[in-house]
Short mmCIF file of C-alpha atoms in Angstrom, two decimals:
data_model
loop_
_atom_site.label_atom_id
_atom_site.label_comp_id
_atom_site.label_asym_id
_atom_site.label_seq_id
_atom_site.Cartn_x
_atom_site.Cartn_y
_atom_site.Cartn_z
CA UNK V 33 18.40 -12.93 -15.97
CA UNK V 34 14.65 -13.52 -16.09
CA UNK V 35 12.79 -13.16 -12.78
CA UNK V 36 9.25 -14.16 -11.86
CA UNK V 37 7.73 -12.68 -8.77
CA UNK V 38 4.52 -14.02 -7.22
CA UNK V 39 3.06 -10.71 -5.98
CA UNK V 40 0.91 -9.85 -3.00
CA UNK V 41 -2.80 -9.72 -3.21
CA UNK V 42 -3.54 -6.40 -1.41
CA UNK V 43 -3.02 -2.90 -2.60
CA UNK V 44 -0.63 -1.70 0.12
CA UNK V 45 1.47 -4.82 0.01
CA UNK V 46 1.72 -4.56 -3.81
CA UNK V 47 2.93 -0.98 -3.58
CA UNK V 48 5.52 -1.88 -0.91
CA UNK V 49 6.78 -4.80 -2.95
CA UNK V 50 8.16 -2.29 -5.41
CA UNK V 51 11.13 -1.86 -3.14
CA UNK V 52 12.09 -5.49 -3.92
CA UNK V 53 11.88 -4.80 -7.66
CA UNK V 54 13.95 -1.69 -7.29
CA UNK V 55 16.61 -3.57 -5.35
CA UNK V 56 16.71 -6.36 -7.88
CA UNK V 57 17.21 -3.85 -10.72
CA UNK V 58 20.01 -2.30 -8.79
CA UNK V 59 21.71 -5.69 -8.45
CA UNK V 60 20.95 -6.84 -11.98
CA UNK V 61 20.31 -3.86 -14.25
CA UNK V 62 19.48 -5.98 -17.22
CA UNK V 63 17.18 -8.32 -15.46
CA UNK V 64 13.66 -8.84 -16.84
CA UNK V 65 11.12 -8.80 -13.97
CA UNK V 66 7.64 -10.22 -14.43
CA UNK V 67 5.09 -10.12 -11.65
CA UNK V 68 2.19 -12.57 -11.38
CA UNK V 69 -0.69 -10.95 -9.43
CA UNK V 70 -4.46 -10.47 -9.39
CA UNK V 71 -5.84 -8.68 -12.45
CA UNK V 72 -6.67 -5.49 -10.45
CA UNK V 73 -2.94 -5.06 -9.76
CA UNK V 74 -2.02 -4.64 -13.42
CA UNK V 75 -2.50 -0.89 -13.59
CA UNK V 76 -0.40 -0.45 -10.41
CA UNK V 77 2.45 -2.61 -11.79
CA UNK V 78 2.38 -0.75 -15.06
CA UNK V 79 3.33 2.32 -13.00
CA UNK V 80 6.45 0.60 -11.79
CA UNK V 81 9.34 1.18 -14.27
CA UNK V 82 11.17 -1.94 -12.89
CA UNK V 83 8.40 -4.30 -13.99
CA UNK V 84 8.55 -5.74 -17.51
CA UNK V 85 5.01 -7.18 -17.51
CA UNK V 86 2.19 -8.02 -15.13
CA UNK V 87 0.92 -11.58 -15.51
CA UNK V 88 -2.75 -11.95 -14.45
CA UNK V 89 -3.46 -14.57 -11.88
CA UNK V 90 -6.71 -16.15 -13.08
CA UNK V 91 -7.31 -18.09 -9.85
CA UNK V 92 -9.13 -16.41 -6.91
CA UNK V 93 -7.29 -15.40 -3.67
CA UNK V 94 -8.62 -18.30 -1.70
CA UNK V 95 -8.76 -20.81 -4.58
CA UNK V 96 -6.27 -23.67 -4.15
CA UNK V 97 -7.07 -25.38 -7.48
CA UNK V 98 -4.03 -27.71 -7.69
CA UNK V 99 -4.71 -28.61 -11.31
CA UNK V 100 -5.06 -24.97 -12.31
CA UNK V 101 -1.80 -24.04 -10.68
CA UNK V 102 -0.06 -26.96 -12.30
CA UNK V 103 -1.29 -25.74 -15.71
CA UNK V 104 -0.15 -22.29 -15.05
CA UNK V 105 3.21 -23.47 -13.94
CA UNK V 106 3.74 -25.63 -16.98
CA UNK V 107 2.81 -22.74 -19.22
CA UNK V 108 5.22 -20.49 -17.47
CA UNK V 109 7.92 -23.15 -17.64
CA UNK V 110 8.39 -22.21 -21.31
CA UNK V 111 9.50 -18.75 -20.28
CA UNK V 112 12.74 -20.01 -18.86
CA UNK V 113 12.85 -17.95 -15.68
CA UNK V 114 16.10 -18.19 -13.77
CA UNK V 115 14.60 -17.52 -10.39
CA UNK V 116 11.38 -16.74 -8.63
CA UNK V 117 10.52 -14.63 -5.52
CA UNK V 118 7.40 -15.59 -3.67
CA UNK V 119 5.95 -12.70 -1.62
CA UNK V 120 2.90 -14.29 -0.06
CA UNK V 121 3.31 -16.79 2.79
CA UNK V 122 0.91 -19.40 1.56
CA UNK V 123 1.81 -22.88 0.27
CA UNK V 124 -0.36 -22.47 -2.86
CA UNK V 125 1.45 -19.28 -3.89
CA UNK V 126 4.73 -21.34 -4.09
CA UNK V 127 3.17 -24.07 -6.26
CA UNK V 128 3.32 -22.29 -9.66
CA UNK V 129 7.04 -21.55 -9.71
CA UNK V 130 7.59 -25.14 -8.49
CA UNK V 131 5.51 -26.57 -11.33
CA UNK V 132 7.31 -24.18 -13.74
CA UNK V 133 10.52 -25.85 -12.62
CA UNK V 134 12.22 -22.47 -11.94
CA UNK V 135 15.74 -23.33 -10.81
CA UNK V 136 15.85 -20.96 -7.80
CA UNK V 137 12.75 -20.32 -5.73
CA UNK V 138 13.06 -17.81 -2.91
CA UNK V 139 10.69 -16.91 -0.09
CA UNK V 140 10.09 -16.78 3.62
CA UNK V 141 9.00 -19.84 5.67
CA UNK V 142 5.27 -19.80 5.70
CA UNK V 143 2.70 -22.58 5.32
CA UNK V 144 4.25 -26.00 4.45
CA UNK V 145 6.55 -24.85 1.78
CA UNK V 146 9.52 -27.18 2.26
CA UNK V 147 10.60 -28.49 -1.07
CA UNK V 148 8.48 -25.98 -2.95
CA UNK V 149 11.06 -23.34 -2.15
CA UNK V 150 14.75 -24.18 -2.32
CA UNK V 151 16.00 -20.87 -0.82
CA UNK V 152 13.78 -20.84 2.22
CA UNK V 153 14.34 -18.02 4.63
CA UNK V 154 13.48 -18.69 8.30
CA UNK V 155 14.45 -15.59 10.29
CA UNK V 156 11.49 -13.37 9.23
CA UNK V 157 10.98 -12.04 12.73
CA UNK V 158 14.44 -10.44 12.63
CA UNK V 159 13.10 -7.95 10.13
CA UNK V 160 10.55 -5.58 11.75
CA UNK V 161 8.99 -3.97 8.68
CA UNK V 162 7.23 -5.69 5.81
CA UNK V 163 9.24 -3.73 3.23
CA UNK V 164 12.50 -5.01 4.91
CA UNK V 165 11.23 -8.51 4.53
CA UNK V 166 10.62 -7.91 0.86
CA UNK V 167 14.05 -6.32 0.21
CA UNK V 168 15.88 -8.96 2.26
CA UNK V 169 14.79 -11.62 -0.24
CA UNK V 170 16.91 -9.84 -2.95
CA UNK V 171 20.10 -10.55 -0.91
CA UNK V 172 21.82 -13.71 -0.04
CA UNK V 173 20.52 -15.32 3.16
CA UNK V 174 24.03 -15.36 4.65
CA UNK V 175 24.09 -11.48 4.42
CA UNK V 176 20.73 -11.09 5.93
CA UNK V 177 21.07 -11.58 9.75
CA UNK V 178 18.51 -8.95 10.86
CA UNK V 179 17.18 -5.43 10.03
CA UNK V 180 20.57 -3.87 10.65
CA UNK V 181 21.98 -5.84 7.69
CA UNK V 182 19.89 -3.58 5.41
CA UNK V 183 21.09 -0.37 7.10
CA UNK V 184 17.72 0.74 8.48
CA UNK V 185 14.36 1.69 7.01
CA UNK V 186 15.51 5.16 5.80
CA UNK V 187 18.23 3.56 3.57
CA UNK V 188 15.85 1.31 1.64
CA UNK V 189 14.55 2.24 -1.79
CA UNK V 190 10.99 3.65 -1.38
CA UNK V 191 8.11 2.77 -3.66
CA UNK V 192 7.58 5.37 -6.36
CA UNK V 193 4.73 5.05 -8.72
CA UNK V 194 4.84 6.95 -12.00
CA UNK V 195 2.21 9.58 -12.57
CA UNK V 196 0.99 9.83 -16.15
CA UNK V 197 0.38 13.57 -16.89
CA UNK V 198 -1.96 12.74 -19.76
CA UNK V 199 -4.22 10.34 -17.84
CA UNK V 200 -4.05 12.54 -14.71
CA UNK V 201 -5.42 15.52 -16.68
CA UNK V 202 -8.07 13.29 -18.24
CA UNK V 203 -9.19 12.11 -14.83
CA UNK V 204 -9.30 15.67 -13.48
CA UNK V 205 -11.52 16.63 -16.43
CA UNK V 206 -13.69 13.48 -16.17
CA UNK V 207 -14.63 14.32 -12.60
CA UNK V 208 -14.81 18.09 -13.10
CA UNK V 209 -12.03 18.74 -10.67
CA UNK V 210 -9.65 21.70 -10.36
CA UNK V 211 -6.12 21.94 -9.12
CA UNK V 212 -5.99 25.78 -9.09
CA UNK V 213 -6.27 25.65 -5.36
CA UNK V 214 -4.36 23.29 -3.02
CA UNK V 215 -6.00 19.80 -2.86
CA UNK V 216 -6.29 17.76 0.29
CA UNK V 217 -7.03 14.06 -0.11
CA UNK V 218 -8.98 12.17 2.45
CA UNK V 219 -9.01 8.34 2.53
CA UNK V 220 -11.52 7.39 5.28
CA UNK V 221 -12.08 3.80 4.43
CA UNK V 222 -10.42 0.67 5.66
CA UNK V 223 -11.01 -2.83 4.23
CA UNK V 224 -9.65 -4.34 7.44
CA UNK V 225 -12.55 -3.28 9.55
CA UNK V 226 -14.01 -0.45 11.74
CA UNK V 227 -11.08 -0.52 14.30
CA UNK V 228 -9.10 1.28 11.62
CA UNK V 229 -11.59 3.93 10.69
CA UNK V 230 -11.20 7.44 12.15
CA UNK V 231 -14.74 8.82 12.80
CA UNK V 232 -16.60 10.65 10.08
CA UNK V 233 -17.11 13.64 12.41
CA UNK V 234 -13.32 14.04 12.83
CA UNK V 235 -12.70 13.76 9.07
CA UNK V 236 -15.50 16.39 8.53
CA UNK V 237 -13.92 18.81 10.99
CA UNK V 238 -10.59 18.49 9.10
CA UNK V 239 -12.35 18.91 5.69
CA UNK V 240 -14.20 22.06 7.08
CA UNK V 241 -10.97 23.66 8.37
CA UNK V 242 -9.21 22.94 5.01
CA UNK V 243 -12.07 24.49 3.06
CA UNK V 244 -11.95 27.55 5.25
CA UNK V 245 -8.31 27.90 4.15
CA UNK V 246 -9.34 27.78 0.52
CA UNK V 247 -8.32 24.25 -0.20
CA UNK V 248 -10.37 21.70 -2.16
CA UNK V 249 -11.03 18.36 -0.56
CA UNK V 250 -11.17 15.10 -2.55
CA UNK V 251 -12.52 11.98 -0.87
CA UNK V 252 -11.23 8.59 -2.12
CA UNK V 253 -12.27 4.98 -1.65
CA UNK V 254 -14.16 2.09 -3.13
CA UNK V 255 -17.92 1.52 -3.41
CA UNK V 256 -17.90 0.37 0.12
CA UNK V 257 -16.65 3.79 1.25
CA UNK V 258 -19.27 5.85 -0.60
CA UNK V 259 -21.62 6.26 2.33
CA UNK V 260 -18.78 7.24 4.69
CA UNK V 261 -17.48 9.83 2.20
CA UNK V 262 -20.96 11.23 1.63
CA UNK V 263 -21.47 11.32 5.41
CA UNK V 264 -18.29 13.35 5.83
CA UNK V 265 -19.39 15.91 3.16
CA UNK V 266 -22.89 16.15 4.76
CA UNK V 267 -21.29 17.11 8.06
CA UNK V 268 -19.41 20.06 6.57
CA UNK V 269 -21.43 23.35 6.31
CA UNK V 270 -23.31 23.46 2.94
CA UNK V 271 -21.52 26.70 1.98
CA UNK V 272 -18.33 24.66 1.44
CA UNK V 273 -19.77 21.80 -0.48
CA UNK V 274 -18.59 23.14 -3.88
CA UNK V 275 -14.98 22.55 -2.57
CA UNK V 276 -15.65 18.98 -1.59
CA UNK V 277 -15.64 16.17 -4.20
CA UNK V 278 -16.65 12.63 -3.34
CA UNK V 279 -14.68 10.30 -5.68
CA UNK V 280 -15.29 7.01 -3.76
CA UNK V 281 -16.68 4.34 -5.99
CA UNK V 282 -16.37 6.53 -9.13
CA UNK V 283 -12.71 6.19 -10.07
CA UNK V 284 -10.86 3.20 -11.20
CA UNK V 285 -7.82 2.32 -9.17
CA UNK V 286 -5.43 3.88 -11.61
CA UNK V 287 -7.54 7.04 -11.74
CA UNK V 288 -7.26 7.15 -7.99
CA UNK V 289 -3.44 6.84 -8.26
CA UNK V 290 -3.25 9.73 -10.72
CA UNK V 291 -5.65 11.92 -8.67
CA UNK V 292 -3.82 11.22 -5.47
CA UNK V 293 -0.73 12.36 -7.26
CA UNK V 294 -2.41 15.80 -7.62
CA UNK V 295 -2.96 16.18 -3.79
CA UNK V 296 -0.58 18.09 -1.66
CA UNK V 297 -1.39 16.30 1.54
CA UNK V 298 -3.44 13.17 2.12
CA UNK V 299 -5.01 12.14 5.43
CA UNK V 300 -5.62 8.45 5.51
CA UNK V 301 -6.44 5.55 7.75
CA UNK V 302 -3.96 2.58 7.67
CA UNK V 303 -5.08 1.30 4.24
CA UNK V 304 -3.85 0.48 0.77
CA UNK V 305 -4.54 4.06 -0.42
CA UNK V 306 -2.28 5.32 2.31
CA UNK V 307 0.58 3.41 0.74
CA UNK V 308 -0.42 4.65 -2.79
CA UNK V 309 -0.42 8.30 -1.50
CA UNK V 310 3.02 7.78 -0.12
CA UNK V 311 4.35 6.27 -3.38
CA UNK V 312 3.03 9.12 -5.53
CA UNK V 313 4.87 11.75 -3.47
CA UNK V 314 2.17 13.27 -1.28
CA UNK V 315 2.62 14.54 2.22
CA UNK V 316 0.94 11.81 4.27
CA UNK V 317 -0.85 12.02 7.63
CA UNK V 318 -1.38 8.45 8.64
CA UNK V 319 -4.09 7.67 11.24
CA UNK V 320 -3.60 4.52 13.23
CA UNK V 321 -6.20 2.96 15.41
CA UNK V 322 -6.05 -0.79 16.30
CA UNK V 323 -2.97 -1.31 14.10
CA UNK V 324 0.65 -0.08 14.40
CA UNK V 325 3.12 1.69 12.16
CA UNK V 326 5.82 -0.62 13.46
CA UNK V 327 5.05 -3.13 10.66
CA UNK V 328 3.73 -1.23 7.64
CA UNK V 329 4.33 2.47 7.91
CA UNK V 330 3.75 4.76 4.95
CA UNK V 331 7.03 5.12 3.11
CA UNK V 332 6.56 8.86 2.23
CA UNK V 333 9.28 11.37 2.18
CA UNK V 334 7.21 13.76 4.41
CA UNK V 335 4.95 11.78 6.80
CA UNK V 336 3.30 12.35 10.11
CA UNK V 337 1.94 9.33 12.02
CA UNK V 338 -0.75 10.09 14.54
CA UNK V 339 -2.31 7.73 17.08
CA UNK V 340 -3.39 7.63 20.72
CA UNK V 341 -1.48 5.90 23.41
CA UNK V 342 -4.33 4.24 25.34
CA UNK V 343 -3.47 1.03 27.09
CA UNK V 344 -5.26 -1.40 24.83
CA UNK V 345 -3.68 -0.15 21.61
CA UNK V 346 -2.54 -1.64 19.30
CA UNK V 347 -4.74 -4.74 19.53
CA UNK V 348 -4.74 -5.49 15.81
CA UNK V 349 -8.42 -6.50 15.86
CA UNK V 350 -10.95 -5.68 13.18
CA UNK V 351 -13.58 -4.48 15.70
CA UNK V 352 -13.06 -2.94 19.18
CA UNK V 353 -13.37 -5.70 21.81
CA UNK V 354 -14.44 -3.06 24.33
CA UNK V 355 -16.95 -1.44 22.05
CA UNK V 356 -15.59 2.09 22.71
CA UNK V 357 -13.07 2.73 19.85
CA UNK V 358 -11.28 5.25 22.05
CA UNK V 359 -8.05 4.65 20.04
CA UNK V 360 -9.85 6.49 17.23
CA UNK V 361 -12.51 8.72 18.83
CA UNK V 362 -9.94 10.20 21.27
CA UNK V 363 -7.53 11.07 18.45
CA UNK V 364 -8.57 14.67 17.89
CA UNK V 365 -8.97 16.56 14.65
CA UNK V 366 -6.69 19.20 16.08
CA UNK V 367 -3.86 16.74 16.20
CA UNK V 368 -4.30 15.93 12.52
CA UNK V 369 -4.58 19.59 11.61
CA UNK V 370 -1.35 20.32 13.39
CA UNK V 371 0.27 17.60 11.47
CA UNK V 372 -1.00 19.07 8.20
CA UNK V 373 0.43 22.43 9.20
CA UNK V 374 3.78 20.93 10.04
CA UNK V 375 4.00 19.04 6.74
CA UNK V 376 3.03 22.02 4.75
CA UNK V 377 5.73 24.04 6.56
CA UNK V 378 8.30 21.37 5.62
CA UNK V 379 7.17 21.50 2.00
CA UNK V 380 7.55 25.31 1.89
CA UNK V 381 10.93 25.30 3.52
CA UNK V 382 12.25 22.69 1.13
CA UNK V 383 11.17 24.67 -2.03
#
């Protein structure tokens, strides 16, 4: 069987979609699974053993380009795919498999997709978690009544990105890092907006405490997170600066994957890197502000989810409508430090 997947466009969603590929390979061990996704996804997909190849999506995320999608579909039509799974909800994401004339096209009801999909699922709200929605697509619709049909979140296959030892060592050498001491990763950015970002002062307090315990602290993120990461380092006493390494904006995505794989514990806002950290086997402390873990929790083996319980949370807004960000500012560093201690105790007891 040849399968085409139209993959998600965000880091966290792409990582979670691996649970779909794992399920498909369990059902069809000899299936060939190709995933069409933005070019930046290719290194991530190459770390998923279930994926045969990543096909670059040359069109931009918001680019409808009907003629371009028709041309892509006609080109893919020569590959003789048996079925397609469409992860995004947009109508344009369903056009390429339709133009490719793939016999079975499976996805959730989203924008006007009647006809484009011929196995259209309509009970999405019966599945609480995004990963459940991905995995449910791999099963016949008649078997997927609600979340209980899958047996619960803990029974689903978890994303598991392969770490390449050679490229990991190369990245460690490139950035003059050391793993002789325990490494704590911090992911203080959030593409979604400031209502997801735990304060720099709180991250700095955690970094300081970890340095005092002899740990090294690696700060991850994109170019946009560089000022935040530098600000955290500057708030830690200078005596500990040799233990703190700002990697934001310096690593490629796949270097970040390998370096996160060298961390024992990662503290992260609700972001794509949180899901990467979970998928490479780290202990994860997930910090939630305006959003909720009831939709896209980190799927790590050892995870602590921390948040406040103030009345206005979760609001799912990018910026605080009350201008106080109490859902984040009132989440104390001590709570996160206690979570790290708990996770490290679990790790020790399981060894």
